[in-house]
Short mmCIF file of C-alpha atoms in Angstrom, two decimals:
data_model
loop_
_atom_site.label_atom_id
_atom_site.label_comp_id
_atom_site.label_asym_id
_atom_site.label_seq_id
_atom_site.Cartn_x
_atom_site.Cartn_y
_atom_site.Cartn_z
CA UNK N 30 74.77 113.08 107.70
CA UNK N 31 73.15 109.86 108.20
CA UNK N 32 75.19 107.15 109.66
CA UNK N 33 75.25 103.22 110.39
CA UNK N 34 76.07 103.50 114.50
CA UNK N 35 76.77 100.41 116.18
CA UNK N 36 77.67 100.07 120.03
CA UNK N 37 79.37 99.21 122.41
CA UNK N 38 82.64 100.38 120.45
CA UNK N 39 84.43 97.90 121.89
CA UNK N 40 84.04 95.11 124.63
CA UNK N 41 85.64 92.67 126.46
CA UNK N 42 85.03 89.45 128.11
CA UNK N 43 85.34 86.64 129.59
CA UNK N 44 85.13 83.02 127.87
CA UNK N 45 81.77 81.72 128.16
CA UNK N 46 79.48 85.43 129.01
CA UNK N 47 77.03 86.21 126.61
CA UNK N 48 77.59 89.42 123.96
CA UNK N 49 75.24 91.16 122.65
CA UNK N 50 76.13 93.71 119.54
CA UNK N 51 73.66 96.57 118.33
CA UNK N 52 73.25 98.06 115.44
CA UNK N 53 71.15 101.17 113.93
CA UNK N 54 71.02 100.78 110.22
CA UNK N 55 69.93 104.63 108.18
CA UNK N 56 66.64 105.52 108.03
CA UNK N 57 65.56 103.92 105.05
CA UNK N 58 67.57 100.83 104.07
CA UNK N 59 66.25 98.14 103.38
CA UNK N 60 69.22 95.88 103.71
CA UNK N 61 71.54 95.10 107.05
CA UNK N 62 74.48 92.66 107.20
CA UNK N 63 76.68 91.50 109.66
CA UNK N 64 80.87 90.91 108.73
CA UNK N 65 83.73 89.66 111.02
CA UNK N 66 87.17 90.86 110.33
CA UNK N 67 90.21 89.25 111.50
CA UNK N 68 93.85 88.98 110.40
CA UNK N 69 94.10 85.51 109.93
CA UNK N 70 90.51 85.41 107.77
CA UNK N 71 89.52 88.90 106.85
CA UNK N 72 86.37 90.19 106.00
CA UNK N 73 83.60 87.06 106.43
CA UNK N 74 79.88 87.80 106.51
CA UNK N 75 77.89 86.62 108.64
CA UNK N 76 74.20 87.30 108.09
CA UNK N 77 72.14 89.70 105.79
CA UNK N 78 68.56 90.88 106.04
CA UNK N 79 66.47 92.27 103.89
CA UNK N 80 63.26 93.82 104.87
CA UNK N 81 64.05 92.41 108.45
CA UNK N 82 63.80 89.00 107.00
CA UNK N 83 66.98 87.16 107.11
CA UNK N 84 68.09 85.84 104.26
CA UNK N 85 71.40 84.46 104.77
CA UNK N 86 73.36 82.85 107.87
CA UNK N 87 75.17 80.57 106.53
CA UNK N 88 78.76 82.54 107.41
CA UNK N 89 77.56 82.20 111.26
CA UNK N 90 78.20 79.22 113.99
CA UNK N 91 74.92 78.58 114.35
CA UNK N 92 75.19 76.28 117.81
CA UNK N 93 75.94 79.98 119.53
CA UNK N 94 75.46 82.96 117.07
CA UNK N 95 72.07 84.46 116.26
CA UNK N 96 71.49 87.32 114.43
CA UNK N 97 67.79 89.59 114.83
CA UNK N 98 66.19 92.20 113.38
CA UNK N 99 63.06 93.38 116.08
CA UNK N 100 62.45 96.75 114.22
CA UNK N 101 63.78 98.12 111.21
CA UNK N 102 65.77 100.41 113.69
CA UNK N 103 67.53 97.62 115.36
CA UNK N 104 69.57 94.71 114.08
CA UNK N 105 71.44 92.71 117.02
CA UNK N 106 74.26 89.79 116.92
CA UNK N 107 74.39 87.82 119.85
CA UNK N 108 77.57 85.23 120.61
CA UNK N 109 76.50 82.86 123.47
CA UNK N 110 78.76 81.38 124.88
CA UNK N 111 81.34 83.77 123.60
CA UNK N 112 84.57 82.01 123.06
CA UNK N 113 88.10 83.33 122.58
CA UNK N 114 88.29 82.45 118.87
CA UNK N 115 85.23 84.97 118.68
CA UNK N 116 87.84 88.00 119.49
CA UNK N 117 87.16 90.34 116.28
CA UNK N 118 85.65 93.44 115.08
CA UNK N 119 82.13 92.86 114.16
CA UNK N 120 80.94 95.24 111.66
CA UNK N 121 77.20 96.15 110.48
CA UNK N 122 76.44 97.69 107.25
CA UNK N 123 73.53 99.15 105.86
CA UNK N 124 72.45 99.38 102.40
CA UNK N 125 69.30 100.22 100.13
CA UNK N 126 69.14 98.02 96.65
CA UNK N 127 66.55 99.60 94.41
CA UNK N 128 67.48 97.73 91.29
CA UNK N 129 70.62 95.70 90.43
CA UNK N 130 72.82 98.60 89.26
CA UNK N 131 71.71 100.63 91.85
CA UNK N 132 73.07 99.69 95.31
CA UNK N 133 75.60 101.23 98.33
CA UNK N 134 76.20 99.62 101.32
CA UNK N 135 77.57 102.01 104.49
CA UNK N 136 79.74 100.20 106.91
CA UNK N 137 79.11 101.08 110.93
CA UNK N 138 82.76 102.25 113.18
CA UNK N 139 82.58 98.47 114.40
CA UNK N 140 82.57 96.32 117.77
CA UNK N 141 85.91 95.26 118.99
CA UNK N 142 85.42 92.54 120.99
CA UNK N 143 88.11 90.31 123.05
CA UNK N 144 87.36 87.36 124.92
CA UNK N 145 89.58 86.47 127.60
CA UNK C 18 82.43 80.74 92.14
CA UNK C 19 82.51 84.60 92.29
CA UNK C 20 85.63 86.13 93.55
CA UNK C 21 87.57 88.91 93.56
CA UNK C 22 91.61 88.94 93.91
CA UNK C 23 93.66 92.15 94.70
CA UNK C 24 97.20 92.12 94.71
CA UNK C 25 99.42 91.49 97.92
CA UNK C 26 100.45 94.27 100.25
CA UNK C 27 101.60 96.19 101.65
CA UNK C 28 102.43 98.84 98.90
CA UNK C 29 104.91 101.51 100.38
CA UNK C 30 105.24 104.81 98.67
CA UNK C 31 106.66 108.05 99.35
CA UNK C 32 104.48 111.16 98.89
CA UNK C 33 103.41 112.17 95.52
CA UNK C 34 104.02 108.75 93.72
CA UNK C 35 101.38 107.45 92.11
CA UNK C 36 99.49 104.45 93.16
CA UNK C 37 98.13 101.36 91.14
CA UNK C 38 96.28 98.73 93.42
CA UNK C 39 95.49 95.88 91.05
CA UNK C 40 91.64 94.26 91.60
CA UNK C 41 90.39 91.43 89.05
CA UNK C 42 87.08 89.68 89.15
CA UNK C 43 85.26 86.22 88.59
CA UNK C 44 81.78 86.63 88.19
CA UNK C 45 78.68 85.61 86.31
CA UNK C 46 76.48 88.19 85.24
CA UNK C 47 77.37 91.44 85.02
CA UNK C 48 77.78 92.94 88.52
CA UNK C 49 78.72 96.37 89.86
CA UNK C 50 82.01 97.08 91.12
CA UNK C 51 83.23 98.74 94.17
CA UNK C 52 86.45 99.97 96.14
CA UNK C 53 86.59 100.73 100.06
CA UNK C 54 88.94 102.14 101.65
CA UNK C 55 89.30 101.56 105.49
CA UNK C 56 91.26 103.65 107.92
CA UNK C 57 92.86 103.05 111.47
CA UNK C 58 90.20 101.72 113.90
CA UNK C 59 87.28 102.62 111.41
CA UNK C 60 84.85 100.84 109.59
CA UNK C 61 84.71 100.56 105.47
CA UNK C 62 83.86 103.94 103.75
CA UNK C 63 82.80 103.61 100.09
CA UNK C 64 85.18 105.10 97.73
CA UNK C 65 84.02 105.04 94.71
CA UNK C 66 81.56 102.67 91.70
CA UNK C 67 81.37 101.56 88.51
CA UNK C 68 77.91 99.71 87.49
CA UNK C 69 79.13 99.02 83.54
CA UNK C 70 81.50 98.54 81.21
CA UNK C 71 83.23 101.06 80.60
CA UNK C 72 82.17 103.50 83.26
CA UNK C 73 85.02 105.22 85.26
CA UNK C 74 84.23 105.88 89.12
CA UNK C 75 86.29 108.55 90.64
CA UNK C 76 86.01 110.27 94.15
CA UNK C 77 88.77 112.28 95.78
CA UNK C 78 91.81 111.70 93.76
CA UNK C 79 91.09 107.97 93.27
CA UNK C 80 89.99 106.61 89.66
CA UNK C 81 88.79 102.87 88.76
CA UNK C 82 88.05 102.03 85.06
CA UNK C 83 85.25 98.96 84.95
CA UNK C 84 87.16 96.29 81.89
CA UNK C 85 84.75 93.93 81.24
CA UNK C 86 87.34 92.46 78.60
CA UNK C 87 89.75 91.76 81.07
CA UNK C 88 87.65 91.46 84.18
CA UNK C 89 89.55 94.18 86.49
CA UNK C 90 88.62 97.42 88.33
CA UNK C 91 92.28 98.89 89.19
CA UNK C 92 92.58 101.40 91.95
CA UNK C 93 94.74 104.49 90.38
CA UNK C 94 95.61 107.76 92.09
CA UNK C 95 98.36 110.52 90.36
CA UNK C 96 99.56 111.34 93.53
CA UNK C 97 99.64 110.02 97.32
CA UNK C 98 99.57 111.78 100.05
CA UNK C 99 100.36 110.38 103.78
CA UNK C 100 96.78 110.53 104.62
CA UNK C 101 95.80 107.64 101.94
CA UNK C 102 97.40 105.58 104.11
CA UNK C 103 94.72 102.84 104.69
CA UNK C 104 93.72 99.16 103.77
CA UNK C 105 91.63 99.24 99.82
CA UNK C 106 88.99 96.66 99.78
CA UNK C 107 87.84 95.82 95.99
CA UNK C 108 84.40 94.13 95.73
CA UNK C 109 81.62 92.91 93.75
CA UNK C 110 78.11 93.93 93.57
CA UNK C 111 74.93 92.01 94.16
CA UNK C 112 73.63 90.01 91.31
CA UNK C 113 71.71 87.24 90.63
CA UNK C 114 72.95 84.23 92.47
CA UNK C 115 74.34 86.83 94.88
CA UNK C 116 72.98 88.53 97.52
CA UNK C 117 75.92 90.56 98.61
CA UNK C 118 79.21 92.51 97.96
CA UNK C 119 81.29 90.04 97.56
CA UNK C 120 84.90 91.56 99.23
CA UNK C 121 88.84 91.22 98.14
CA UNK C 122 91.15 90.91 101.06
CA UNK C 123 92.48 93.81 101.26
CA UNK C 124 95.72 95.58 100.12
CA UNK C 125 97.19 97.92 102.62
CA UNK C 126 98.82 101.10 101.53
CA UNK C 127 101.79 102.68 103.52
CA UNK C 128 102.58 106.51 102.03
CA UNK C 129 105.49 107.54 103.45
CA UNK C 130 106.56 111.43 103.77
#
């Protein structure tokens, strides 16, 4: 049962410490993204690869968010310095698009992250 | 631009009622269509799809007719049970002009026993 794992599960801070988020994507997909959830805004994405290559930021602060892919076994979201407005779930999602009708994505358990 | 709008929650039912969570669409070309469902402290678990016109996606209880005519993918299920308790996300496929799902806000659903 192949899954999207992401850890830690949760983590908390202090204003100003750098985070750093992991994610495993499934074996074999060839697409990774990166969503925020919050009450106030919802779901927001934040960054999508494809083929490690990213191909979209623009849903990041980029003075203190950057988003990597090293290997196609790791994608990583780092918030530095973290700030308390940053307190969310970060989720990473997986997917494999083989034509335009023919596409899933698969959502990790999340990051809950609080910064004090 | 694209969007998708879902109806307000939450919706409160009691057991066994049935369940109509209203999704409509704005889109150019003609995309996919998706619903998630997300429990208590987990992340978004596909429901069911639609890629056409037409096409009816159904998984566990849960049915969504794709209406191109009126541009909506409405979440039905006959009969709720206390564990469908959970927030519905509707969304849009990729497509030309858009890389990725594009997500409703949510509608929570509260089944009562």
């Amino acid at each position: 049962d192949a899954r999207v794992t992401q850890t830690p599960r949760h983590k908390v801070t202090e204003m100003g410490q750098e985070v750093t988020m992991r994610c495993q994507p499934i074996l074999g997909h060839n697409t990774v993204f990166w969503y925020r959830q919050t009450m106030m805004q919802g779901l927001e994405l934040l960054a999508y690869f494809r083929n490690r290559a990213p191909l979209d930021d623009s849903g990041m602060p980029k003075d203190r968010f950057s988003a990597e892919m090293p290997d196609a076994t790791l994608a990583t979201l780092k918030i530095q310095p973290s700030e308390p407005r940053d307190s969310a779930v970060y989720f990473c999602a997986s997917g494999l698009v083989l034509s335009q009708n023919s596409y899933e994505q698969y959502f990790g358990p999340g990051t809950r992250l609080t910064v004090t | 631009g694209d969007s998708v709008t879902q109806m307000e929650g939450p919706v409160t039912l009691s057991e066994e009622a049935f369940l109509t969570i209203n999704c409509t669409y704005t889109a150019t070309g003609y995309p996919s269509l998706f619903w998630y469902v997300q429990y208590p402290g987990e992340g978004l678990q596909l429901l069911l799809k639609a890629t056409k016109a037409d096409d009816k996606g159904s998984n566990k209880g849960f049915e969504a007719t794709y209406r191109k005519e009126t541009t909506s993918f409405h979440l039905e299920k006959g009969s709720v049970q206390v564990s469908d308790s959970a927030v519905y996300f509707c969304a849009l496929g990729p497509d030309t002009g858009r890389r990725a799902l594009t997500f409703g806000s949510g509608t929570r659903l509260q089944v009562q026993p």
